[in-house]
Coordinates of C-alpha atoms in Angstrom, one line a residue:
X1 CA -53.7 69.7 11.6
X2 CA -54.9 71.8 14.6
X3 CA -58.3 73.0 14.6
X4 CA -57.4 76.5 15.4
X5 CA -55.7 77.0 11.8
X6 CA -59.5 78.0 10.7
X7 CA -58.3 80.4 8.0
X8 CA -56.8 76.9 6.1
X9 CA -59.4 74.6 6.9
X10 CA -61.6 77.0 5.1
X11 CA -59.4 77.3 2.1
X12 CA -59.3 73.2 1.7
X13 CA -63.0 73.4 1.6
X14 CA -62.4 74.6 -1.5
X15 CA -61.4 71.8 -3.2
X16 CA -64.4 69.6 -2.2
X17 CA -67.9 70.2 -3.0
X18 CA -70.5 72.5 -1.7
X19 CA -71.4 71.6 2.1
X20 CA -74.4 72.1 4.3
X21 CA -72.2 71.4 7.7
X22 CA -68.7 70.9 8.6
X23 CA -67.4 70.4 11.4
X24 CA -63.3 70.2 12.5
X25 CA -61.6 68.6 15.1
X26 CA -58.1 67.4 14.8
X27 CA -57.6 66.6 11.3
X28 CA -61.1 65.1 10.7
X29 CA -63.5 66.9 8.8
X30 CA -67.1 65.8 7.8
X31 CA -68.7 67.6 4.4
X32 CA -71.5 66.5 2.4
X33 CA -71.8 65.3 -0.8
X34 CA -70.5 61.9 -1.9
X35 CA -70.6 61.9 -5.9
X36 CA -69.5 65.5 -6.5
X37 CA -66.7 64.8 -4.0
X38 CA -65.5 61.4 -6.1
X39 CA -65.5 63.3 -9.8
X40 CA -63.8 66.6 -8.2
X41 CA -60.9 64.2 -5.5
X42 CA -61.1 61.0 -7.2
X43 CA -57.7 60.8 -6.0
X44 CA -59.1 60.6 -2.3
X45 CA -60.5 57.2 -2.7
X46 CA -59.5 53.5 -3.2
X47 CA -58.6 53.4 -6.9
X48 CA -60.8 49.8 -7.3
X49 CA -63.5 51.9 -5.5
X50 CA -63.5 54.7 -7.4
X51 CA -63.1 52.6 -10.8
X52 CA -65.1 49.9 -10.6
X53 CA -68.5 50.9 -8.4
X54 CA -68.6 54.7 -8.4
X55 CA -70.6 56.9 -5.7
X56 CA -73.2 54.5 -6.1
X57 CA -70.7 51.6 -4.6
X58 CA -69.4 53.9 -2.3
X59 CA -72.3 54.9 -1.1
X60 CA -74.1 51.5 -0.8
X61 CA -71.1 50.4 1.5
X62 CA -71.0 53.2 4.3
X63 CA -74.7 52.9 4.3
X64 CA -75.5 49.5 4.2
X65 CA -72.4 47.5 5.8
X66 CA -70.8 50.9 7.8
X67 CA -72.8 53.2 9.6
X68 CA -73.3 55.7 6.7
X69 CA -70.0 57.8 6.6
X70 CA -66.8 57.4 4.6
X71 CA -63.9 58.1 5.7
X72 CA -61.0 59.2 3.2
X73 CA -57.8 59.1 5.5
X74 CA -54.0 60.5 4.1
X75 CA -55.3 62.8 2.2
X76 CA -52.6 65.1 0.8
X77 CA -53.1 69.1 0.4
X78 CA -50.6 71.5 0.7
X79 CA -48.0 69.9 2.5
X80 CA -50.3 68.6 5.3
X81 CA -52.1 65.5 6.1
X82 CA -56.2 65.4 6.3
X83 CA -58.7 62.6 7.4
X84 CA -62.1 63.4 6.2
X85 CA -65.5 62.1 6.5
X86 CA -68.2 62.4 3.8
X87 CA -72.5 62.3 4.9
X88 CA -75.8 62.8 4.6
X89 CA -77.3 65.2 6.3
X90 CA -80.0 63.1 7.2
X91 CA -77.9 60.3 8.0
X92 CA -75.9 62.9 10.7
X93 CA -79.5 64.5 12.2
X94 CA -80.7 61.2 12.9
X95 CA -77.7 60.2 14.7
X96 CA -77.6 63.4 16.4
X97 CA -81.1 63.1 17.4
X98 CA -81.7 59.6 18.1
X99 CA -78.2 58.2 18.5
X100 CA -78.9 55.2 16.1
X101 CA -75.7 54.8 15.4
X102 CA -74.4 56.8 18.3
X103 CA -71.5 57.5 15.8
X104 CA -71.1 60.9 14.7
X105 CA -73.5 62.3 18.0
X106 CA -70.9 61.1 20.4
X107 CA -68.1 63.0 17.7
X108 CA -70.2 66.0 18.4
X109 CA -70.5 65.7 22.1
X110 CA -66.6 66.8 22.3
X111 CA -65.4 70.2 21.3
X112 CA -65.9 70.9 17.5
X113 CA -64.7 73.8 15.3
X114 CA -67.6 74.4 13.4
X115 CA -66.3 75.7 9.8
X116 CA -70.5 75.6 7.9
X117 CA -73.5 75.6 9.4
X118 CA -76.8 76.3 6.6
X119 CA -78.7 74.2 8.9
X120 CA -78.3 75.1 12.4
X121 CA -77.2 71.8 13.4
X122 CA -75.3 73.4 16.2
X123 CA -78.5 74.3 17.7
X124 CA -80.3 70.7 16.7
X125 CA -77.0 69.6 18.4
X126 CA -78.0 71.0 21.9
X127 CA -80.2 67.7 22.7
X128 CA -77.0 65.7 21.9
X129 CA -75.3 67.3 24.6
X130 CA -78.4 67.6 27.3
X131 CA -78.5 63.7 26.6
X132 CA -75.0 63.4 27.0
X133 CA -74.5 64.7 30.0
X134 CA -78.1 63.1 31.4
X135 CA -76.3 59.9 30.7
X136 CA -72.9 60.5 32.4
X137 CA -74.4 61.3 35.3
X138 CA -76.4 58.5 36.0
X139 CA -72.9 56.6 36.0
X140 CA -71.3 59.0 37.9
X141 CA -71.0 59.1 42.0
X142 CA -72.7 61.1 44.3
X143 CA -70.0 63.7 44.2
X144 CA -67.4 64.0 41.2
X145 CA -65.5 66.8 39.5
X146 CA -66.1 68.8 36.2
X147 CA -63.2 67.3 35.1
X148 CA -64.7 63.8 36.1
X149 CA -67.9 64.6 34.4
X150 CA -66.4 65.5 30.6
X151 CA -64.3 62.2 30.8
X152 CA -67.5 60.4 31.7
X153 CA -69.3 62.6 28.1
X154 CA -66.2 61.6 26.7
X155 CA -66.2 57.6 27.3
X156 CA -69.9 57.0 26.2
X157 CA -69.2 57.0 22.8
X158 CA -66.1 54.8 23.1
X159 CA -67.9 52.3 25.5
X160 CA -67.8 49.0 23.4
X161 CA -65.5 50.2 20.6
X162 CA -63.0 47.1 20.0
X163 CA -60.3 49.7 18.8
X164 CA -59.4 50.8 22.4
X165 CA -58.5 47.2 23.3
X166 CA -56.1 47.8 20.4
X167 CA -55.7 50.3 18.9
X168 CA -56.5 53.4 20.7
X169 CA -54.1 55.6 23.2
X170 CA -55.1 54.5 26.7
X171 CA -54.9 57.7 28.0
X172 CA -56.9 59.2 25.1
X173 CA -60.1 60.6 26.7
X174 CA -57.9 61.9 29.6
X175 CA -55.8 63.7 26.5
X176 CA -59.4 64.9 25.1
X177 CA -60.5 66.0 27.9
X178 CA -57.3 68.4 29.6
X179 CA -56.6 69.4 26.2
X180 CA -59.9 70.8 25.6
X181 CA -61.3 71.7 28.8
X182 CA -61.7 75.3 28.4
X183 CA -64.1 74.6 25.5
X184 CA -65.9 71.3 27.2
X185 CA -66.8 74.1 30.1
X186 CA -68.4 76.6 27.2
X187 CA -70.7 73.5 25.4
X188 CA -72.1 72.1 28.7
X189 CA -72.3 75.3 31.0
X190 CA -76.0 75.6 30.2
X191 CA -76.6 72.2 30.9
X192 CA -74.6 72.4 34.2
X193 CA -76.8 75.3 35.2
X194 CA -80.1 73.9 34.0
X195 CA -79.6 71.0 36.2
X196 CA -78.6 72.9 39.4
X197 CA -82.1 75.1 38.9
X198 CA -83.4 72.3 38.7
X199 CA -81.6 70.9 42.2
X200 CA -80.3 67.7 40.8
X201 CA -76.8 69.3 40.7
X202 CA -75.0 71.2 43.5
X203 CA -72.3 73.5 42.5
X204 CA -69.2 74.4 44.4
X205 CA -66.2 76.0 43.3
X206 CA -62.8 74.2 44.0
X207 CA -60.4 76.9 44.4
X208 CA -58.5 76.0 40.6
X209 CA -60.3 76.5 37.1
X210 CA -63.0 73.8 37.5
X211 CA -65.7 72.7 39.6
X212 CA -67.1 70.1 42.1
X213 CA -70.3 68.4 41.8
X214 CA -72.7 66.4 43.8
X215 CA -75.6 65.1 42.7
X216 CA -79.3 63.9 43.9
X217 CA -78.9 60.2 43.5
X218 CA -82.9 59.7 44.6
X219 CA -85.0 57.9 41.8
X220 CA -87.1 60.7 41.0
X221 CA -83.4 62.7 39.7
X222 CA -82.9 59.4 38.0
X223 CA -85.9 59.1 36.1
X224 CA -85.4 62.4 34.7
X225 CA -82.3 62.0 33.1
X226 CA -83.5 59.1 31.7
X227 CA -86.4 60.8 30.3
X228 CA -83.4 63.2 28.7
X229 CA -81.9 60.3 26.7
X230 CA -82.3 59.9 23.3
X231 CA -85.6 58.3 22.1
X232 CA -83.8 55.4 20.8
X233 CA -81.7 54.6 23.9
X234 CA -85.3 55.0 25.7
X235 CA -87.0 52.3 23.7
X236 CA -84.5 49.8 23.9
X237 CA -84.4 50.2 27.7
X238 CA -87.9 49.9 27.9
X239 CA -88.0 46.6 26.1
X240 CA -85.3 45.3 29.2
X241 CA -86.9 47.2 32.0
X242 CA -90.7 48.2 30.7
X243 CA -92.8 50.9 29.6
X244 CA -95.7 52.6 30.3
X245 CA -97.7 55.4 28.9
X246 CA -97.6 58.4 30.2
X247 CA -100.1 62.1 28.9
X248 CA -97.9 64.8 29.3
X249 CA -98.9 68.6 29.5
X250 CA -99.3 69.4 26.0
X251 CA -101.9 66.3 25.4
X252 CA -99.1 64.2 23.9
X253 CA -98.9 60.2 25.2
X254 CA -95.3 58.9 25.3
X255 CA -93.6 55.7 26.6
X256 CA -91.8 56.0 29.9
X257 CA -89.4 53.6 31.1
X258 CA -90.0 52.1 34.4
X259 CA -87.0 52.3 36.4
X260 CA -86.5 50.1 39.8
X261 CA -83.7 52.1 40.9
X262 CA -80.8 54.2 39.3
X263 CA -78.4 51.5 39.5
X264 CA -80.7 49.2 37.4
X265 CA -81.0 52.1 35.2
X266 CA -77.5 53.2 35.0
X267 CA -76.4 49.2 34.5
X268 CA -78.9 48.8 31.3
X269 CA -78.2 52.3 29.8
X270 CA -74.7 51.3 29.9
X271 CA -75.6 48.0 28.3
X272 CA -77.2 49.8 25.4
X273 CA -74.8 52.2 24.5
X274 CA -72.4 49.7 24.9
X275 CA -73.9 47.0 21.9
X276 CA -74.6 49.8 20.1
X277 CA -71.2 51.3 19.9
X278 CA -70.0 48.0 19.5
X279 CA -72.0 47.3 16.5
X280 CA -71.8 50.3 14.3
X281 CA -67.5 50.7 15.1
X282 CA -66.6 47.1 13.8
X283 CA -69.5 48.1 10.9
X284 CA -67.2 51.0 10.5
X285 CA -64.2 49.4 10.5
X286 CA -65.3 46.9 8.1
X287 CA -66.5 49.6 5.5
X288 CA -63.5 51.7 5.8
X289 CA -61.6 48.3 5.1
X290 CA -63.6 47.9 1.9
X291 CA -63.7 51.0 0.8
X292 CA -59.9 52.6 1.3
X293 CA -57.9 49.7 0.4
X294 CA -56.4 47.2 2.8
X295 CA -53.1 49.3 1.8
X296 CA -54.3 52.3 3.1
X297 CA -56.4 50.6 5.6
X298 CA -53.1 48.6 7.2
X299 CA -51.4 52.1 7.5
X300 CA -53.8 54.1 9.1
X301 CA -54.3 50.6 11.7
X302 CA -50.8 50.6 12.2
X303 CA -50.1 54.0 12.8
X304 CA -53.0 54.1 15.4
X305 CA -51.8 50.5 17.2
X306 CA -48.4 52.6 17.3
X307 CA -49.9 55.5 19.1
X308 CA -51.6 53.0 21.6
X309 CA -48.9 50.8 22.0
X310 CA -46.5 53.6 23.2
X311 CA -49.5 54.4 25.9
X312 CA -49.8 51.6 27.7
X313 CA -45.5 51.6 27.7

């Protein structure tokens, strides 16, 4: 289903529990609540799952073998088909945050349709985005487009993922990205202009509807993007590159990574969101195995190696 159909979207909320945030894109949406969900749409789940373990089972399997979300694909309602994803809130602030998972933040760093929000994560979502783009342009040239820069925000979260040697449309971030452009321009336009106050970003217009960047490559424009990643990413790079301690204006003492030069940076970045997205997509894929069926697991692989094999045709 299209994400612009809001008015139905809302209307299948309906038959699911209560949710603190939900967001839409494509068919895919992500409510709350796991054990109301399985008494109200038992229907949604793997029979064995929903039989023989429960919520609890359920639960203990996105969490401790997936990377906390379940997925309940080929759902039926009213004549159209639905993916959705079930998860804490917790679980989805923390990713959001910290990228621990760097699951559902790098979901959220493309164009959403935001359906319920009771707890503003669309404005906790803002670091997501300043991160995101902080860390597409330390792999990006010294001069690029707009359109290169939300491919770029579009890749990190598939960087690693073992579907897109598979099972994914080769062409899908280009797809992602044309399709949505108009709405990629709206969610990082403050981050665009922040950054040219700033003067690590020069911004020219191109004669057509986007833009063309250059960017201060120096290392003191390096190290602040990579004091914009994620606290998480910035730990795990300091235990390659180093750390030191740094007092900042307000009295606080925080761990800064020391950086050699931006390639080095860029290269062991890249390595970290790489493993990590490595890690929690076959976790993921492993869960959703467990937890759907391997009936309903083996159509929803096979309808997405279709997709990528008739790309790369």
């Amino acid at each position: 289903m299209e994400t612009g159909d809001r008015t139905e979207l809302q209307s299948f909320l309906k038959v699911l529990p209560p949710v603190d945030f939900c967001c839409v894109y494509g068919s895919a949406l992500h409510p709350n609540n796991r054990e109301k969900n399985l008494k109200m749409n038992k229907n949604h789940y793997a029979s064995w799952m929903a039989h023989l373990g429960g919520a609890k089972l359920i639960t203990e399997i996105a969490d401790e073998i997936g990377v906390g979300v379940h997925f309940n694909p080929f759902v039926t309602w009213n004549d159209k088909m639905f993916k959705y994803g079930v998860v804490r809130m917790h679980d989805l602030v923390q990713d959001v945050l910290n990228w621990e998972r760097f699951y559902l933040s790098g979901r959220l760093q493309k164009p959403v349709q935001i359906l319920v929000d009771n707890l503003d994560i669309e404005n906790v979502n803002s670091a997501n985005l300043r991160a995101a783009i902080s860390a597409a342009l330390l792999l990006l040239p010294p001069k690029f487009t707009e359109e290169d820069l939300y491919a770029k925000i579009c890749s990190l979260s598939y960087m690693g993922d073992l579907r897109m040697l598979f099972a994914e449309d080769r062409n899908k971030v280009k797809k992602i990205v044309q399709g949505q452009f108009d709405l990629f321009q709206l969610n990082y336009k403050p981050f665009l202009e922040e950054y040219e106050a700033k003067e690590f970003l020069r911004l020219a217009s191109s004669g057509s509807h986007q833009k063309n960047i250059s960017q201060d490559c120096g290392l003191s424009a390096a190290r602040s993007l990579v004091n914009s990643l994620p606290p998480m990413v910035r730990s795990q790079m300091g235990m390659k590159l180093g750390e030191k301690k740094k007092l900042t204006e307000s009295g606080r003492i925080v761990s800064e990574v020391l950086i050699g030069s931006r390639e080095e940076a860029a290269k062991c970045m890249q390595k970290v969101l790489r493993r990590t997205v490595m890690v929690s997509s076959t976790r993921q894929a492993i869960s959703g195995l467990l937890t759907v069926g391997a009936v309903t697991a083996v159509r929803y692989l096979s309808n997405k190696m279709c997709k990528a094999w008739k790309s790369w045709r």
